[in-house]
Short mmCIF file of C-alpha atoms in Angstrom, two decimals:
data_model
loop_
_atom_site.label_atom_id
_atom_site.label_comp_id
_atom_site.label_asym_id
_atom_site.label_seq_id
_atom_site.Cartn_x
_atom_site.Cartn_y
_atom_site.Cartn_z
CA UNK A 1 83.59 -12.75 81.98
CA UNK A 2 80.69 -11.46 83.99
CA UNK A 3 77.08 -10.57 82.57
CA UNK A 4 76.67 -7.96 80.13
CA UNK A 5 75.67 -4.35 81.70
CA UNK A 6 72.79 -2.67 80.86
CA UNK A 7 74.11 -0.52 78.45
CA UNK A 8 75.93 -3.62 76.11
CA UNK A 9 72.64 -4.91 76.86
CA UNK A 10 71.12 -1.20 75.02
CA UNK A 11 73.65 -1.58 72.12
CA UNK A 12 73.02 -4.78 71.11
CA UNK A 13 69.35 -4.41 70.76
CA UNK A 14 70.31 -1.27 68.82
CA UNK A 15 72.44 -3.30 66.21
CA UNK A 16 69.96 -5.71 66.28
CA UNK A 17 66.90 -3.57 65.41
CA UNK A 18 69.19 -1.24 62.98
CA UNK A 19 69.76 -4.63 60.82
CA UNK A 20 66.14 -5.36 60.87
CA UNK A 21 65.36 -2.19 60.12
CA UNK A 22 67.31 -2.19 57.15
CA UNK A 23 65.67 -2.15 53.42
CA UNK A 24 67.56 -5.54 52.61
CA UNK A 25 66.11 -7.57 55.51
CA UNK A 26 63.12 -6.39 54.98
CA UNK A 27 62.84 -6.96 51.14
CA UNK A 28 64.26 -10.76 52.00
CA UNK A 29 61.64 -11.19 54.62
CA UNK A 30 58.64 -10.03 52.06
CA UNK A 31 60.32 -12.44 49.45
CA UNK A 32 60.52 -15.45 52.44
CA UNK A 33 56.55 -14.89 53.08
CA UNK A 34 55.72 -14.70 49.16
CA UNK A 35 57.56 -17.75 48.46
CA UNK A 36 56.36 -19.73 51.11
CA UNK A 37 53.15 -18.18 50.29
CA UNK A 38 53.87 -19.64 46.71
CA UNK A 39 54.46 -22.95 47.99
CA UNK A 40 51.04 -23.80 49.93
CA UNK A 41 49.38 -22.68 46.54
CA UNK A 42 50.97 -24.40 44.39
CA UNK A 43 50.42 -27.00 46.88
CA UNK A 44 46.80 -26.88 46.91
CA UNK A 45 46.54 -26.68 43.31
CA UNK A 46 47.93 -29.66 42.87
CA UNK A 47 45.89 -31.56 45.61
CA UNK A 48 42.71 -29.76 43.82
CA UNK A 49 43.99 -30.95 40.24
CA UNK A 50 44.36 -34.29 41.33
CA UNK A 51 41.03 -34.88 43.17
CA UNK A 52 39.05 -33.31 40.38
CA UNK A 53 40.92 -34.47 37.14
CA UNK A 54 41.04 -38.28 36.00
CA UNK A 55 44.50 -39.50 35.78
CA UNK A 56 45.53 -38.52 32.15
CA UNK A 57 44.30 -35.23 32.54
CA UNK A 58 46.30 -34.60 35.55
CA UNK A 59 49.32 -36.30 34.20
CA UNK A 60 48.69 -33.40 31.29
CA UNK A 61 48.10 -31.00 33.53
CA UNK A 62 51.53 -31.47 35.42
CA UNK A 63 53.65 -31.78 32.37
CA UNK A 64 52.22 -28.09 31.04
CA UNK A 65 52.73 -26.88 34.62
CA UNK A 66 56.26 -28.34 34.80
CA UNK A 67 57.15 -26.10 32.01
#
C-alpha cells in the first residue's frame, strides 16, 4: 500500500471541495457560527447583568430570561 498518486490526491481534494461548496454545509457553518455568537452574547449579558443588578433583581432577570 504505497502513497496515493497525484491524480488520487486531486480527486480526493475535488470531492472535499464539492462537499464544502454545497448549500447544506455552508448553511450549517453559518448556523454554527451564529449559535456560537449567541452563546458568547448570552454569557456577556449575564456577566453585565450580574455586575449591575443587586441579587434580588438579578434573580428576577434570570427568571424572566429563562422563560
